C-alpha positions as semicolon CSV with decimal commas, in nm:
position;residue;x (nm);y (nm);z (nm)
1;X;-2,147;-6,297;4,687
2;X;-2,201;-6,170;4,367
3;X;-2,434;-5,876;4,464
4;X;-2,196;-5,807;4,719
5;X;-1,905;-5,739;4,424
6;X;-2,153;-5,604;4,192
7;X;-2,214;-5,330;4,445
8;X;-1,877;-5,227;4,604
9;X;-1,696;-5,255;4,227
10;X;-1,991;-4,982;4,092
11;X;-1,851;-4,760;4,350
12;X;-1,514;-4,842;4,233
13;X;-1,266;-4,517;4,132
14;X;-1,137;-4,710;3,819
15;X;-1,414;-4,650;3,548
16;X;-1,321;-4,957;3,355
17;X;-1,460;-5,193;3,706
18;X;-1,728;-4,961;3,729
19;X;-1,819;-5,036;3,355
20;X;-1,775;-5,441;3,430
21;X;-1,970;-5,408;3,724
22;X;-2,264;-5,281;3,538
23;X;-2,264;-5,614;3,295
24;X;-2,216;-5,822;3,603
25;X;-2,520;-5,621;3,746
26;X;-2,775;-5,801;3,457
27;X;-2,686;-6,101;3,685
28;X;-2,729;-5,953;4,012
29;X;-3,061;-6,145;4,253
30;X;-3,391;-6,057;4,275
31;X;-3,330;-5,943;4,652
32;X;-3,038;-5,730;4,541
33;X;-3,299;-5,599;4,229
34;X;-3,428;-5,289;4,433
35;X;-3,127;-5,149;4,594
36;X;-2,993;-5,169;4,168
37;X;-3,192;-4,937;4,093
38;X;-3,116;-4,722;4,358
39;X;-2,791;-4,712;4,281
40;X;-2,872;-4,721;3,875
41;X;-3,055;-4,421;3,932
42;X;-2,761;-4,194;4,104
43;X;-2,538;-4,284;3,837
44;X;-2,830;-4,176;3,580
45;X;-2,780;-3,863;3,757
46;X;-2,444;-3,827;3,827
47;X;-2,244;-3,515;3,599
48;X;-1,947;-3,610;3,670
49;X;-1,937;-3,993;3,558
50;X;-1,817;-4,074;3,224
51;X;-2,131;-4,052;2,940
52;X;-2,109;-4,407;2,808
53;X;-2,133;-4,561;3,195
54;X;-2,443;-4,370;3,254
55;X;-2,592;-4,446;2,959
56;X;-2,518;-4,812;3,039
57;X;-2,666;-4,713;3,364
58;X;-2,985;-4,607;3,210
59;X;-3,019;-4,884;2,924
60;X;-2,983;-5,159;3,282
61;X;-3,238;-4,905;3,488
62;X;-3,492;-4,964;3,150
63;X;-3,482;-5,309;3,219
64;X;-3,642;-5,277;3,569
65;X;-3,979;-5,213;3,482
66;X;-4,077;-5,367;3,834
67;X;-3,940;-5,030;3,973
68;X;-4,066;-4,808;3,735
69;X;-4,258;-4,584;3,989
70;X;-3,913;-4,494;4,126
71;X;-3,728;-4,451;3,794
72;X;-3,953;-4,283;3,559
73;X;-3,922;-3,948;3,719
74;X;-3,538;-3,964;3,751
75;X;-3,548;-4,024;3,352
76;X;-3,781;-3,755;3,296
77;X;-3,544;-3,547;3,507
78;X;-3,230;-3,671;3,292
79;X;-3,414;-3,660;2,965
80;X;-3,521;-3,260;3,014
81;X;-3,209;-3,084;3,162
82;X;-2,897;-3,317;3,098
83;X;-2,619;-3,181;2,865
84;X;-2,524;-3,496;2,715
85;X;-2,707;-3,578;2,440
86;X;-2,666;-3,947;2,407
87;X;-2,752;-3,967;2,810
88;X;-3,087;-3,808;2,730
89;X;-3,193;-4,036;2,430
90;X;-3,089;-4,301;2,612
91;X;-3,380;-4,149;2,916
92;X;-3,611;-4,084;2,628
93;X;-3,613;-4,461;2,485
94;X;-3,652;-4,574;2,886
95;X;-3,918;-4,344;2,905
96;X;-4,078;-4,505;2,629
97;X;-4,094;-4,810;2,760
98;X;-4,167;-4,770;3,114
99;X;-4,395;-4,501;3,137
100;X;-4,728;-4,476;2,961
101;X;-4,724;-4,251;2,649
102;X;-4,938;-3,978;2,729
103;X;-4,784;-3,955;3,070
104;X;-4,469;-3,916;2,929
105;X;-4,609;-3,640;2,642
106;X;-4,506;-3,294;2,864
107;X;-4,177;-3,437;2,877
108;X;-4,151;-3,461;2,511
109;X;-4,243;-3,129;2,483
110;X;-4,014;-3,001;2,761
111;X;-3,738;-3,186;2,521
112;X;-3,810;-2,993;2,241
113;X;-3,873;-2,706;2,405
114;X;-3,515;-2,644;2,627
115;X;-3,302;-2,902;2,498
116;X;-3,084;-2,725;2,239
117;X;-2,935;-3,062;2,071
118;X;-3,120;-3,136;1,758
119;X;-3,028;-3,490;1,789
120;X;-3,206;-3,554;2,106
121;X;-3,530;-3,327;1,993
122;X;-3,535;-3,578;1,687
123;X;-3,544;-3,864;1,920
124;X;-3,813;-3,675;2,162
125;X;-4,046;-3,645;1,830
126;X;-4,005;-3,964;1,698
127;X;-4,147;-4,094;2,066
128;X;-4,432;-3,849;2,046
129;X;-4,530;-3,965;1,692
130;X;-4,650;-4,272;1,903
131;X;-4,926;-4,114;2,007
132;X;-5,068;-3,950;1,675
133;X;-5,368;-3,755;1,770
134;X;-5,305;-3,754;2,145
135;X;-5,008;-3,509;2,122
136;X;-5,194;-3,246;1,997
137;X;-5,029;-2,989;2,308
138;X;-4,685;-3,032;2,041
139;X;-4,874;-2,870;1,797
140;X;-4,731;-2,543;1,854
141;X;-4,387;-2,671;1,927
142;X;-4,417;-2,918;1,621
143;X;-4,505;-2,634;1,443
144;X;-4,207;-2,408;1,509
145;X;-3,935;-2,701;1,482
146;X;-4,069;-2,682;1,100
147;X;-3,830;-2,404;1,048
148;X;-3,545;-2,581;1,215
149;X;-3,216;-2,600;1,035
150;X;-3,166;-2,954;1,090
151;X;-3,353;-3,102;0,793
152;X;-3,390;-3,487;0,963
153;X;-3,587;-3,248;1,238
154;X;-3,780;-3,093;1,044
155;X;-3,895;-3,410;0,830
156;X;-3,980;-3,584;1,203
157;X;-4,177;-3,294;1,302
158;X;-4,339;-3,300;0,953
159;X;-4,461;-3,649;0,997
160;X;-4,568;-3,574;1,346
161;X;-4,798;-3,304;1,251
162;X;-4,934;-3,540;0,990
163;X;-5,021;-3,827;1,254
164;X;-5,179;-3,555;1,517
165;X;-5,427;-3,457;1,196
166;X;-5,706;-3,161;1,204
167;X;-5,568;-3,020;1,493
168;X;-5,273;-2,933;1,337
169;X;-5,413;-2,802;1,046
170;X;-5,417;-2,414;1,155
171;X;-5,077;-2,398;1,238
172;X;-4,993;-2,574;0,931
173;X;-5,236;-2,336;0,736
174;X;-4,982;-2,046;0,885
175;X;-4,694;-2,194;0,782
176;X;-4,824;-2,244;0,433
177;X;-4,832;-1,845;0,437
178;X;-4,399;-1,858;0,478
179;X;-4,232;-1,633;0,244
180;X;-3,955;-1,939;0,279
181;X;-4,065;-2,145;-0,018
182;X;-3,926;-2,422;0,101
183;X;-4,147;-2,403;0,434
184;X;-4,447;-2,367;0,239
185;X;-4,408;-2,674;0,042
186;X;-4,350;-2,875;0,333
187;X;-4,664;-2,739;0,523
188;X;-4,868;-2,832;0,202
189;X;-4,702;-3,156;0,158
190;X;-4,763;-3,195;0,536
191;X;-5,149;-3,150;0,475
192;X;-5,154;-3,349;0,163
193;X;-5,040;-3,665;0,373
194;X;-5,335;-3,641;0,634
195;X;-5,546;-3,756;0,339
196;X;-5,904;-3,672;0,434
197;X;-5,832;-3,574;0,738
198;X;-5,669;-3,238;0,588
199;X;-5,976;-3,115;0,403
200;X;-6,048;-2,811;0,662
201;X;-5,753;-2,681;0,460
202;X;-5,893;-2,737;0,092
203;X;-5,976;-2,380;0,042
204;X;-5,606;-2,230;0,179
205;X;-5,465;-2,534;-0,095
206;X;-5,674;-2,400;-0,357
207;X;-5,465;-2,036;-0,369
208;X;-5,172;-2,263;-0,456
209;X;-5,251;-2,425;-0,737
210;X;-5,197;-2,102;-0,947
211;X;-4,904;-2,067;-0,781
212;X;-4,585;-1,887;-0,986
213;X;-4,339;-2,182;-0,842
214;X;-4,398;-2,502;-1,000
215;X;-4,330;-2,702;-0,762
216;X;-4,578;-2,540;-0,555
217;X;-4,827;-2,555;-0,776
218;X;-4,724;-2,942;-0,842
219;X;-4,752;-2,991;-0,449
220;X;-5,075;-2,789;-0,383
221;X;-5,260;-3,023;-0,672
222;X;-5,146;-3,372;-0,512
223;X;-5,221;-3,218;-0,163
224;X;-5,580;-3,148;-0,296
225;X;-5,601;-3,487;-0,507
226;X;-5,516;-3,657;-0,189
């Protein structure tokens, strides 16, 4: 009987029984469990339901992992091309925990590629971070979100770069070459927290260290002591 609500009331026109629905839905049977997730998954999808029922949607469809094979794609979908930004972080965190993290890597990148909310490319790189040296495809991407505006971006995409290690070196080298001074002691600092793992750029770190900014200087000498 309860299935039988559960399902008519989340096709219901009055959001606030949609919305109950979806807690009664955490009760719903095992039998019922499959067609769910069908239905989770439209409302994922759907443009024209209210934000905080499909993100309730999504946070319920996470909670499936049984039926993962049919609702990973639909949150990949959702993360990369949705226009509501707490509807794709809330596909990014299910992505993260249904799918496996290198699978789920070229939508990351997708993320931070075409989505133009800063919030949800924050959340996108602190997913990739997961997989340190494994993400090194971001690089580039990593690389160019260093300039961002959005200085909580920038510091994710720092760390990033720091966890993916040599192979992010060269693009870190070129950003050490910014005329934005700013930039430049970030890259170094960047390089400086890879430990030995940053010593393919000892020689680049060297030109600093003479550098007519203090701070600079200051940064290129802790980089290199590291």
């Amino acid at each position: 009987i309860l299935d039988e609500v559960v399902f008519k009331a989340l096709n219901d026109s009055d959001a606030k029984v949609r919305q109950l629905a979806l807690q009664l839905a955490r009760r719903i049977s095992l039998d019922g469990a499959e067609k769910l997730v069908t239905q989770l998954m439209s409302i994922a999808q759907r443009q024209d339901e209210e934000e905080q029922i499909r993100v309730a949607a999504i946070r319920l469809l996470n909670e499936h992992a049984l039926y993962s094979d049919k609702s990973i794609p639909v949150l990949g979908d959702v993360a990369k091309s949705d226009a509501a930004a707490n509807v794709c972080s809330a596909a990014l965190l299910g992505l993260s925990k249904l799918e496996e993290p290198i699978n789920a890597l070229p939508v990351y990148i997708a993320v931070l590629k075409e989505n133009a909310n800063a919030t949800v490319k924050r959340s996108a790189v602190i997913h990739l971070k997961k997989l340190g040296p494994m993400a090194e495809s971001a690089v580039e991407i990593l690389g160019e979100l260093m300039l961002h505006e959005d200085a909580k971006l920038v510091e994710s995409a720092s760390d990033a770069l720091s966890l993916i290690g040599p192979a992010a070196i060269p693009t870190l080298i070129e950003l050490m070459e910014s005329e934005d001074r700013v930039v430049k002691q970030l890259a170094i600092f960047t390089i400086g927290t890879m430990g030995r793992a940053g010593r393919p750029a000892l020689d680049t770190l060297k030109k600093f260290v003479d550098d007519e900014d203090e701070q600079t200087r200051r940064f290129a000498r802790q980089a290199i002591k590291n």
